JSON list of C-alpha atoms in Angstrom, two decimals:
[
{"chain": "A", "resi": 1, "resn": "UNK", "atom": "CA", "xyz": [-24.77, -5.36, 11.72]},
{"chain": "A", "resi": 2, "resn": "UNK", "atom": "CA", "xyz": [-22.99, -5.06, 8.38]},
{"chain": "A", "resi": 3, "resn": "UNK", "atom": "CA", "xyz": [-20.71, -7.84, 7.23]},
{"chain": "A", "resi": 4, "resn": "UNK", "atom": "CA", "xyz": [-17.18, -6.66, 6.58]},
{"chain": "A", "resi": 5, "resn": "UNK", "atom": "CA", "xyz": [-15.43, -7.51, 3.36]},
{"chain": "A", "resi": 6, "resn": "UNK", "atom": "CA", "xyz": [-11.63, -7.58, 3.06]},
{"chain": "A", "resi": 7, "resn": "UNK", "atom": "CA", "xyz": [-11.99, -6.41, -0.56]},
{"chain": "A", "resi": 8, "resn": "UNK", "atom": "CA", "xyz": [-13.94, -3.32, 0.55]},
{"chain": "A", "resi": 9, "resn": "UNK", "atom": "CA", "xyz": [-11.43, -2.60, 3.31]},
{"chain": "A", "resi": 10, "resn": "UNK", "atom": "CA", "xyz": [-8.58, -2.81, 0.79]},
{"chain": "A", "resi": 11, "resn": "UNK", "atom": "CA", "xyz": [-10.49, -0.56, -1.63]},
{"chain": "A", "resi": 12, "resn": "UNK", "atom": "CA", "xyz": [-10.87, 2.03, 1.13]},
{"chain": "A", "resi": 13, "resn": "UNK", "atom": "CA", "xyz": [-7.16, 1.89, 1.92]},
{"chain": "A", "resi": 14, "resn": "UNK", "atom": "CA", "xyz": [-6.17, 2.08, -1.76]},
{"chain": "A", "resi": 15, "resn": "UNK", "atom": "CA", "xyz": [-8.44, 5.06, -2.33]},
{"chain": "A", "resi": 16, "resn": "UNK", "atom": "CA", "xyz": [-7.19, 6.78, 0.83]},
{"chain": "A", "resi": 17, "resn": "UNK", "atom": "CA", "xyz": [-3.55, 6.18, -0.13]},
{"chain": "A", "resi": 18, "resn": "UNK", "atom": "CA", "xyz": [-4.15, 7.77, -3.53]},
{"chain": "A", "resi": 19, "resn": "UNK", "atom": "CA", "xyz": [-6.02, 10.73, -2.03]},
{"chain": "A", "resi": 20, "resn": "UNK", "atom": "CA", "xyz": [-3.51, 11.34, 0.78]},
{"chain": "A", "resi": 21, "resn": "UNK", "atom": "CA", "xyz": [-0.54, 11.08, -1.56]},
{"chain": "A", "resi": 22, "resn": "UNK", "atom": "CA", "xyz": [-2.10, 13.55, -4.00]},
{"chain": "A", "resi": 23, "resn": "UNK", "atom": "CA", "xyz": [-3.87, 15.95, -1.63]},
{"chain": "A", "resi": 24, "resn": "UNK", "atom": "CA", "xyz": [-2.38, 15.55, 1.84]},
{"chain": "A", "resi": 25, "resn": "UNK", "atom": "CA", "xyz": [-4.17, 14.56, 4.99]},
{"chain": "A", "resi": 26, "resn": "UNK", "atom": "CA", "xyz": [-6.26, 17.68, 5.60]},
{"chain": "A", "resi": 27, "resn": "UNK", "atom": "CA", "xyz": [-7.66, 17.93, 2.06]},
{"chain": "A", "resi": 28, "resn": "UNK", "atom": "CA", "xyz": [-8.56, 14.25, 1.95]},
{"chain": "A", "resi": 29, "resn": "UNK", "atom": "CA", "xyz": [-12.15, 13.66, 3.02]},
{"chain": "A", "resi": 30, "resn": "UNK", "atom": "CA", "xyz": [-14.10, 10.55, 3.90]},
{"chain": "A", "resi": 31, "resn": "UNK", "atom": "CA", "xyz": [-16.40, 11.39, 0.99]},
{"chain": "A", "resi": 32, "resn": "UNK", "atom": "CA", "xyz": [-13.54, 11.37, -1.51]},
{"chain": "A", "resi": 33, "resn": "UNK", "atom": "CA", "xyz": [-12.13, 8.17, -0.03]},
{"chain": "A", "resi": 34, "resn": "UNK", "atom": "CA", "xyz": [-15.55, 6.53, -0.30]},
{"chain": "A", "resi": 35, "resn": "UNK", "atom": "CA", "xyz": [-16.02, 7.71, -3.87]},
{"chain": "A", "resi": 36, "resn": "UNK", "atom": "CA", "xyz": [-12.64, 6.29, -4.87]},
{"chain": "A", "resi": 37, "resn": "UNK", "atom": "CA", "xyz": [-13.53, 2.99, -3.19]},
{"chain": "A", "resi": 38, "resn": "UNK", "atom": "CA", "xyz": [-16.93, 2.86, -4.90]},
{"chain": "A", "resi": 39, "resn": "UNK", "atom": "CA", "xyz": [-18.93, 2.87, -1.66]},
{"chain": "A", "resi": 40, "resn": "UNK", "atom": "CA", "xyz": [-21.11, 5.25, 0.34]},
{"chain": "A", "resi": 41, "resn": "UNK", "atom": "CA", "xyz": [-19.31, 7.44, 2.91]},
{"chain": "A", "resi": 42, "resn": "UNK", "atom": "CA", "xyz": [-21.26, 5.80, 5.74]},
{"chain": "A", "resi": 43, "resn": "UNK", "atom": "CA", "xyz": [-19.79, 2.43, 4.75]},
{"chain": "A", "resi": 44, "resn": "UNK", "atom": "CA", "xyz": [-16.28, 3.71, 5.44]},
{"chain": "A", "resi": 45, "resn": "UNK", "atom": "CA", "xyz": [-17.21, 3.91, 9.12]},
{"chain": "A", "resi": 46, "resn": "UNK", "atom": "CA", "xyz": [-18.08, 0.22, 9.14]},
{"chain": "A", "resi": 47, "resn": "UNK", "atom": "CA", "xyz": [-14.35, -0.43, 8.63]},
{"chain": "A", "resi": 48, "resn": "UNK", "atom": "CA", "xyz": [-12.65, 2.55, 10.30]},
{"chain": "A", "resi": 49, "resn": "UNK", "atom": "CA", "xyz": [-13.68, 4.87, 13.11]},
{"chain": "A", "resi": 50, "resn": "UNK", "atom": "CA", "xyz": [-11.93, 7.92, 11.66]},
{"chain": "A", "resi": 51, "resn": "UNK", "atom": "CA", "xyz": [-9.78, 9.31, 8.89]},
{"chain": "A", "resi": 52, "resn": "UNK", "atom": "CA", "xyz": [-6.87, 9.17, 11.33]},
{"chain": "A", "resi": 53, "resn": "UNK", "atom": "CA", "xyz": [-7.32, 5.41, 11.75]},
{"chain": "A", "resi": 54, "resn": "UNK", "atom": "CA", "xyz": [-7.37, 5.01, 7.95]},
{"chain": "A", "resi": 55, "resn": "UNK", "atom": "CA", "xyz": [-4.24, 7.10, 7.63]},
{"chain": "A", "resi": 56, "resn": "UNK", "atom": "CA", "xyz": [-2.31, 5.06, 10.20]},
{"chain": "A", "resi": 57, "resn": "UNK", "atom": "CA", "xyz": [-3.51, 1.81, 8.57]},
{"chain": "A", "resi": 58, "resn": "UNK", "atom": "CA", "xyz": [-1.59, 3.06, 5.51]},
{"chain": "A", "resi": 59, "resn": "UNK", "atom": "CA", "xyz": [1.34, 4.86, 7.15]},
{"chain": "A", "resi": 60, "resn": "UNK", "atom": "CA", "xyz": [2.22, 2.33, 9.86]},
{"chain": "A", "resi": 61, "resn": "UNK", "atom": "CA", "xyz": [3.18, -0.58, 7.54]},
{"chain": "A", "resi": 62, "resn": "UNK", "atom": "CA", "xyz": [4.83, 1.79, 5.04]},
{"chain": "A", "resi": 63, "resn": "UNK", "atom": "CA", "xyz": [6.91, 3.45, 7.77]},
{"chain": "A", "resi": 64, "resn": "UNK", "atom": "CA", "xyz": [7.94, 0.12, 9.33]},
{"chain": "A", "resi": 65, "resn": "UNK", "atom": "CA", "xyz": [8.93, -1.25, 5.92]},
{"chain": "A", "resi": 66, "resn": "UNK", "atom": "CA", "xyz": [11.09, 1.84, 5.36]},
{"chain": "A", "resi": 67, "resn": "UNK", "atom": "CA", "xyz": [12.78, 1.38, 8.75]},
{"chain": "A", "resi": 68, "resn": "UNK", "atom": "CA", "xyz": [13.39, -2.34, 8.26]},
{"chain": "A", "resi": 69, "resn": "UNK", "atom": "CA", "xyz": [14.91, -1.74, 4.82]},
{"chain": "A", "resi": 70, "resn": "UNK", "atom": "CA", "xyz": [17.07, 1.00, 6.33]},
{"chain": "A", "resi": 71, "resn": "UNK", "atom": "CA", "xyz": [18.17, -1.38, 9.10]},
{"chain": "A", "resi": 72, "resn": "UNK", "atom": "CA", "xyz": [19.35, -3.88, 6.47]},
{"chain": "A", "resi": 73, "resn": "UNK", "atom": "CA", "xyz": [21.30, -1.17, 4.59]},
{"chain": "A", "resi": 74, "resn": "UNK", "atom": "CA", "xyz": [22.91, 0.05, 7.82]},
{"chain": "A", "resi": 75, "resn": "UNK", "atom": "CA", "xyz": [23.97, -3.49, 8.71]},
{"chain": "A", "resi": 76, "resn": "UNK", "atom": "CA", "xyz": [25.84, -3.83, 5.39]},
{"chain": "A", "resi": 77, "resn": "UNK", "atom": "CA", "xyz": [28.02, -0.76, 6.00]},
{"chain": "A", "resi": 78, "resn": "UNK", "atom": "CA", "xyz": [31.66, -1.53, 6.83]},
{"chain": "A", "resi": 79, "resn": "UNK", "atom": "CA", "xyz": [32.33, 0.95, 9.66]},
{"chain": "A", "resi": 80, "resn": "UNK", "atom": "CA", "xyz": [30.45, 2.33, 12.63]},
{"chain": "A", "resi": 81, "resn": "UNK", "atom": "CA", "xyz": [30.61, 5.87, 11.19]},
{"chain": "A", "resi": 82, "resn": "UNK", "atom": "CA", "xyz": [29.11, 4.73, 7.90]},
{"chain": "A", "resi": 83, "resn": "UNK", "atom": "CA", "xyz": [26.46, 2.75, 9.75]},
{"chain": "A", "resi": 84, "resn": "UNK", "atom": "CA", "xyz": [25.39, 5.79, 11.76]},
{"chain": "A", "resi": 85, "resn": "UNK", "atom": "CA", "xyz": [25.60, 8.09, 8.71]},
{"chain": "A", "resi": 86, "resn": "UNK", "atom": "CA", "xyz": [23.29, 5.71, 6.79]},
{"chain": "A", "resi": 87, "resn": "UNK", "atom": "CA", "xyz": [20.90, 5.57, 9.73]},
{"chain": "A", "resi": 88, "resn": "UNK", "atom": "CA", "xyz": [20.70, 9.34, 10.13]},
{"chain": "A", "resi": 89, "resn": "UNK", "atom": "CA", "xyz": [20.50, 10.06, 6.41]},
{"chain": "A", "resi": 90, "resn": "UNK", "atom": "CA", "xyz": [17.96, 7.32, 5.84]},
{"chain": "A", "resi": 91, "resn": "UNK", "atom": "CA", "xyz": [15.64, 8.72, 8.48]},
{"chain": "A", "resi": 92, "resn": "UNK", "atom": "CA", "xyz": [16.09, 12.39, 7.64]},
{"chain": "A", "resi": 93, "resn": "UNK", "atom": "CA", "xyz": [16.46, 12.26, 3.87]},
{"chain": "A", "resi": 94, "resn": "UNK", "atom": "CA", "xyz": [14.63, 9.15, 2.74]},
{"chain": "A", "resi": 95, "resn": "UNK", "atom": "CA", "xyz": [11.77, 8.72, 5.20]},
{"chain": "A", "resi": 96, "resn": "UNK", "atom": "CA", "xyz": [11.15, 12.31, 6.33]},
{"chain": "A", "resi": 97, "resn": "UNK", "atom": "CA", "xyz": [11.36, 13.61, 2.76]},
{"chain": "A", "resi": 98, "resn": "UNK", "atom": "CA", "xyz": [9.58, 10.71, 1.07]},
{"chain": "A", "resi": 99, "resn": "UNK", "atom": "CA", "xyz": [8.14, 11.02, -2.42]},
{"chain": "A", "resi": 100, "resn": "UNK", "atom": "CA", "xyz": [4.81, 9.40, -1.54]},
{"chain": "A", "resi": 101, "resn": "UNK", "atom": "CA", "xyz": [3.70, 12.39, 0.50]},
{"chain": "A", "resi": 102, "resn": "UNK", "atom": "CA", "xyz": [2.85, 10.09, 3.41]},
{"chain": "A", "resi": 103, "resn": "UNK", "atom": "CA", "xyz": [5.26, 11.71, 5.88]},
{"chain": "A", "resi": 104, "resn": "UNK", "atom": "CA", "xyz": [4.13, 15.21, 4.94]},
{"chain": "A", "resi": 105, "resn": "UNK", "atom": "CA", "xyz": [0.58, 14.00, 5.56]},
{"chain": "A", "resi": 106, "resn": "UNK", "atom": "CA", "xyz": [1.74, 12.69, 8.95]},
{"chain": "A", "resi": 107, "resn": "UNK", "atom": "CA", "xyz": [2.65, 16.23, 9.96]},
{"chain": "A", "resi": 108, "resn": "UNK", "atom": "CA", "xyz": [-0.83, 17.42, 8.96]},
{"chain": "A", "resi": 109, "resn": "UNK", "atom": "CA", "xyz": [-2.49, 14.54, 10.78]},
{"chain": "A", "resi": 110, "resn": "UNK", "atom": "CA", "xyz": [-0.54, 15.11, 13.99]},
{"chain": "A", "resi": 111, "resn": "UNK", "atom": "CA", "xyz": [-1.27, 18.83, 13.88]},
{"chain": "A", "resi": 112, "resn": "UNK", "atom": "CA", "xyz": [-4.99, 18.14, 13.48]},
{"chain": "A", "resi": 113, "resn": "UNK", "atom": "CA", "xyz": [-5.36, 15.53, 16.23]},
{"chain": "A", "resi": 114, "resn": "UNK", "atom": "CA", "xyz": [-8.06, 16.17, 18.80]},
{"chain": "A", "resi": 115, "resn": "UNK", "atom": "CA", "xyz": [-8.58, 14.33, 22.11]},
{"chain": "A", "resi": 116, "resn": "UNK", "atom": "CA", "xyz": [-11.54, 12.43, 20.62]},
{"chain": "A", "resi": 117, "resn": "UNK", "atom": "CA", "xyz": [-9.17, 10.90, 18.05]},
{"chain": "A", "resi": 118, "resn": "UNK", "atom": "CA", "xyz": [-7.48, 8.90, 20.83]},
{"chain": "A", "resi": 119, "resn": "UNK", "atom": "CA", "xyz": [-4.07, 9.10, 19.20]},
{"chain": "A", "resi": 120, "resn": "UNK", "atom": "CA", "xyz": [-1.47, 6.76, 20.67]},
{"chain": "A", "resi": 121, "resn": "UNK", "atom": "CA", "xyz": [2.22, 7.23, 19.88]},
{"chain": "A", "resi": 122, "resn": "UNK", "atom": "CA", "xyz": [2.84, 3.50, 19.31]},
{"chain": "A", "resi": 123, "resn": "UNK", "atom": "CA", "xyz": [4.59, 4.06, 15.98]},
{"chain": "A", "resi": 124, "resn": "UNK", "atom": "CA", "xyz": [6.87, 6.72, 17.47]},
{"chain": "A", "resi": 125, "resn": "UNK", "atom": "CA", "xyz": [7.76, 4.39, 20.34]},
{"chain": "A", "resi": 126, "resn": "UNK", "atom": "CA", "xyz": [8.43, 1.57, 17.86]},
{"chain": "A", "resi": 127, "resn": "UNK", "atom": "CA", "xyz": [10.71, 3.84, 15.78]},
{"chain": "A", "resi": 128, "resn": "UNK", "atom": "CA", "xyz": [12.69, 5.04, 18.80]},
{"chain": "A", "resi": 129, "resn": "UNK", "atom": "CA", "xyz": [13.13, 1.46, 20.02]},
{"chain": "A", "resi": 130, "resn": "UNK", "atom": "CA", "xyz": [14.28, 0.41, 16.53]},
{"chain": "A", "resi": 131, "resn": "UNK", "atom": "CA", "xyz": [16.82, 3.28, 16.42]},
{"chain": "A", "resi": 132, "resn": "UNK", "atom": "CA", "xyz": [18.18, 2.18, 19.80]},
{"chain": "A", "resi": 133, "resn": "UNK", "atom": "CA", "xyz": [18.56, -1.39, 18.54]},
{"chain": "A", "resi": 134, "resn": "UNK", "atom": "CA", "xyz": [20.32, -0.29, 15.34]},
{"chain": "A", "resi": 135, "resn": "UNK", "atom": "CA", "xyz": [22.73, 1.98, 17.20]},
{"chain": "A", "resi": 136, "resn": "UNK", "atom": "CA", "xyz": [23.41, -0.68, 19.82]},
{"chain": "A", "resi": 137, "resn": "UNK", "atom": "CA", "xyz": [24.42, -3.13, 17.07]},
{"chain": "A", "resi": 138, "resn": "UNK", "atom": "CA", "xyz": [26.39, -0.49, 15.13]},
{"chain": "A", "resi": 139, "resn": "UNK", "atom": "CA", "xyz": [28.38, 1.38, 17.76]},
{"chain": "A", "resi": 140, "resn": "UNK", "atom": "CA", "xyz": [30.41, -0.27, 20.50]},
{"chain": "A", "resi": 141, "resn": "UNK", "atom": "CA", "xyz": [30.44, 1.01, 24.06]},
{"chain": "A", "resi": 142, "resn": "UNK", "atom": "CA", "xyz": [26.73, 1.04, 24.80]},
{"chain": "A", "resi": 143, "resn": "UNK", "atom": "CA", "xyz": [24.53, -1.42, 26.62]},
{"chain": "A", "resi": 144, "resn": "UNK", "atom": "CA", "xyz": [20.80, -2.00, 26.22]},
{"chain": "A", "resi": 145, "resn": "UNK", "atom": "CA", "xyz": [18.85, 0.51, 28.25]},
{"chain": "A", "resi": 146, "resn": "UNK", "atom": "CA", "xyz": [21.59, 3.17, 28.15]},
{"chain": "A", "resi": 147, "resn": "UNK", "atom": "CA", "xyz": [19.77, 6.51, 28.59]},
{"chain": "A", "resi": 148, "resn": "UNK", "atom": "CA", "xyz": [22.09, 8.07, 25.99]},
{"chain": "A", "resi": 149, "resn": "UNK", "atom": "CA", "xyz": [20.67, 5.70, 23.37]},
{"chain": "A", "resi": 150, "resn": "UNK", "atom": "CA", "xyz": [17.14, 6.63, 24.35]},
{"chain": "A", "resi": 151, "resn": "UNK", "atom": "CA", "xyz": [18.01, 10.33, 24.22]},
{"chain": "A", "resi": 152, "resn": "UNK", "atom": "CA", "xyz": [19.67, 9.96, 20.81]},
{"chain": "A", "resi": 153, "resn": "UNK", "atom": "CA", "xyz": [16.66, 8.07, 19.39]},
{"chain": "A", "resi": 154, "resn": "UNK", "atom": "CA", "xyz": [14.32, 10.72, 20.76]},
{"chain": "A", "resi": 155, "resn": "UNK", "atom": "CA", "xyz": [16.44, 13.56, 19.36]},
{"chain": "A", "resi": 156, "resn": "UNK", "atom": "CA", "xyz": [16.65, 11.86, 15.96]},
{"chain": "A", "resi": 157, "resn": "UNK", "atom": "CA", "xyz": [12.87, 11.47, 15.81]},
{"chain": "A", "resi": 158, "resn": "UNK", "atom": "CA", "xyz": [12.36, 15.09, 16.88]},
{"chain": "A", "resi": 159, "resn": "UNK", "atom": "CA", "xyz": [14.69, 16.07, 14.05]},
{"chain": "A", "resi": 160, "resn": "UNK", "atom": "CA", "xyz": [12.69, 13.79, 11.74]},
{"chain": "A", "resi": 161, "resn": "UNK", "atom": "CA", "xyz": [9.50, 15.65, 12.72]},
{"chain": "A", "resi": 162, "resn": "UNK", "atom": "CA", "xyz": [11.12, 19.03, 12.16]},
{"chain": "A", "resi": 163, "resn": "UNK", "atom": "CA", "xyz": [12.57, 17.97, 8.82]},
{"chain": "A", "resi": 164, "resn": "UNK", "atom": "CA", "xyz": [9.26, 16.58, 7.59]},
{"chain": "A", "resi": 165, "resn": "UNK", "atom": "CA", "xyz": [7.39, 19.67, 8.77]},
{"chain": "A", "resi": 166, "resn": "UNK", "atom": "CA", "xyz": [9.88, 22.01, 7.12]},
{"chain": "A", "resi": 167, "resn": "UNK", "atom": "CA", "xyz": [9.70, 20.08, 3.86]},
{"chain": "A", "resi": 168, "resn": "UNK", "atom": "CA", "xyz": [5.89, 20.20, 4.02]},
{"chain": "A", "resi": 169, "resn": "UNK", "atom": "CA", "xyz": [5.92, 23.94, 4.60]},
{"chain": "A", "resi": 170, "resn": "UNK", "atom": "CA", "xyz": [8.66, 24.76, 2.07]},
{"chain": "A", "resi": 171, "resn": "UNK", "atom": "CA", "xyz": [8.22, 22.00, -0.52]},
{"chain": "A", "resi": 172, "resn": "UNK", "atom": "CA", "xyz": [7.84, 24.47, -3.37]},
{"chain": "A", "resi": 173, "resn": "UNK", "atom": "CA", "xyz": [11.08, 26.32, -2.62]},
{"chain": "A", "resi": 174, "resn": "UNK", "atom": "CA", "xyz": [13.12, 23.98, -0.42]},
{"chain": "A", "resi": 175, "resn": "UNK", "atom": "CA", "xyz": [16.82, 24.56, -1.00]},
{"chain": "A", "resi": 176, "resn": "UNK", "atom": "CA", "xyz": [19.85, 22.52, -0.01]},
{"chain": "A", "resi": 177, "resn": "UNK", "atom": "CA", "xyz": [22.23, 24.96, 1.68]},
{"chain": "A", "resi": 178, "resn": "UNK", "atom": "CA", "xyz": [24.39, 22.50, 3.60]},
{"chain": "A", "resi": 179, "resn": "UNK", "atom": "CA", "xyz": [22.34, 22.81, 6.78]},
{"chain": "A", "resi": 180, "resn": "UNK", "atom": "CA", "xyz": [21.14, 19.22, 6.59]},
{"chain": "A", "resi": 181, "resn": "UNK", "atom": "CA", "xyz": [24.75, 18.00, 6.28]},
{"chain": "A", "resi": 182, "resn": "UNK", "atom": "CA", "xyz": [25.65, 19.96, 9.41]},
{"chain": "A", "resi": 183, "resn": "UNK", "atom": "CA", "xyz": [22.64, 18.58, 11.30]},
{"chain": "A", "resi": 184, "resn": "UNK", "atom": "CA", "xyz": [23.61, 15.04, 10.32]},
{"chain": "A", "resi": 185, "resn": "UNK", "atom": "CA", "xyz": [27.21, 15.64, 11.40]},
{"chain": "A", "resi": 186, "resn": "UNK", "atom": "CA", "xyz": [26.03, 16.91, 14.78]},
{"chain": "A", "resi": 187, "resn": "UNK", "atom": "CA", "xyz": [23.77, 13.90, 15.32]},
{"chain": "A", "resi": 188, "resn": "UNK", "atom": "CA", "xyz": [26.58, 11.55, 14.37]},
{"chain": "A", "resi": 189, "resn": "UNK", "atom": "CA", "xyz": [28.98, 13.28, 16.75]},
{"chain": "A", "resi": 190, "resn": "UNK", "atom": "CA", "xyz": [26.50, 12.90, 19.57]},
{"chain": "A", "resi": 191, "resn": "UNK", "atom": "CA", "xyz": [26.31, 9.14, 19.31]},
{"chain": "A", "resi": 192, "resn": "UNK", "atom": "CA", "xyz": [29.79, 8.25, 18.07]},
{"chain": "A", "resi": 193, "resn": "UNK", "atom": "CA", "xyz": [31.65, 10.94, 20.00]},
{"chain": "A", "resi": 194, "resn": "UNK", "atom": "CA", "xyz": [29.96, 10.10, 23.27]},
{"chain": "A", "resi": 195, "resn": "UNK", "atom": "CA", "xyz": [31.67, 6.71, 23.37]},
{"chain": "A", "resi": 196, "resn": "UNK", "atom": "CA", "xyz": [35.21, 6.90, 24.74]}
]
């Protein structure tokens, strides 16, 4: 039994974050992570069962921090329309198209998942619940548990996935043609227009 060291665990995460940000999920290997952490590749498995677990140990807190900061910005907006606009733009423009490369790596990781990886969508569930909470506080006319809130949160996260995937695929020649504005307008209309 090897004794675990918090310093070694942090070195693994720091190395993995650097590798994933620079090279994406698929091109990051346990060997490169280990080299960056100054340990043998076999030692990585003392701390993490897979590259996917390492990735989510990095992405989960980053993603939640982004959402919580977005929630604070939304709360400061003066009108319900501005609140929802900030929410939608924050998710689709700031988090889905992040500069760290973490969300693009998420798309690679999710595409590469195999049953043995035992992926659980806990972070997705957390995000959808957080969207429901933000909308509930921002837009009158809904009650907790309203299926329209759940549907909106799900649709927004599906749009997040599509946006992140598209950016990953087209990063070199992505162009702003007004489509994203139209998508945001449609999402806003769904949640603010549904309340009468």
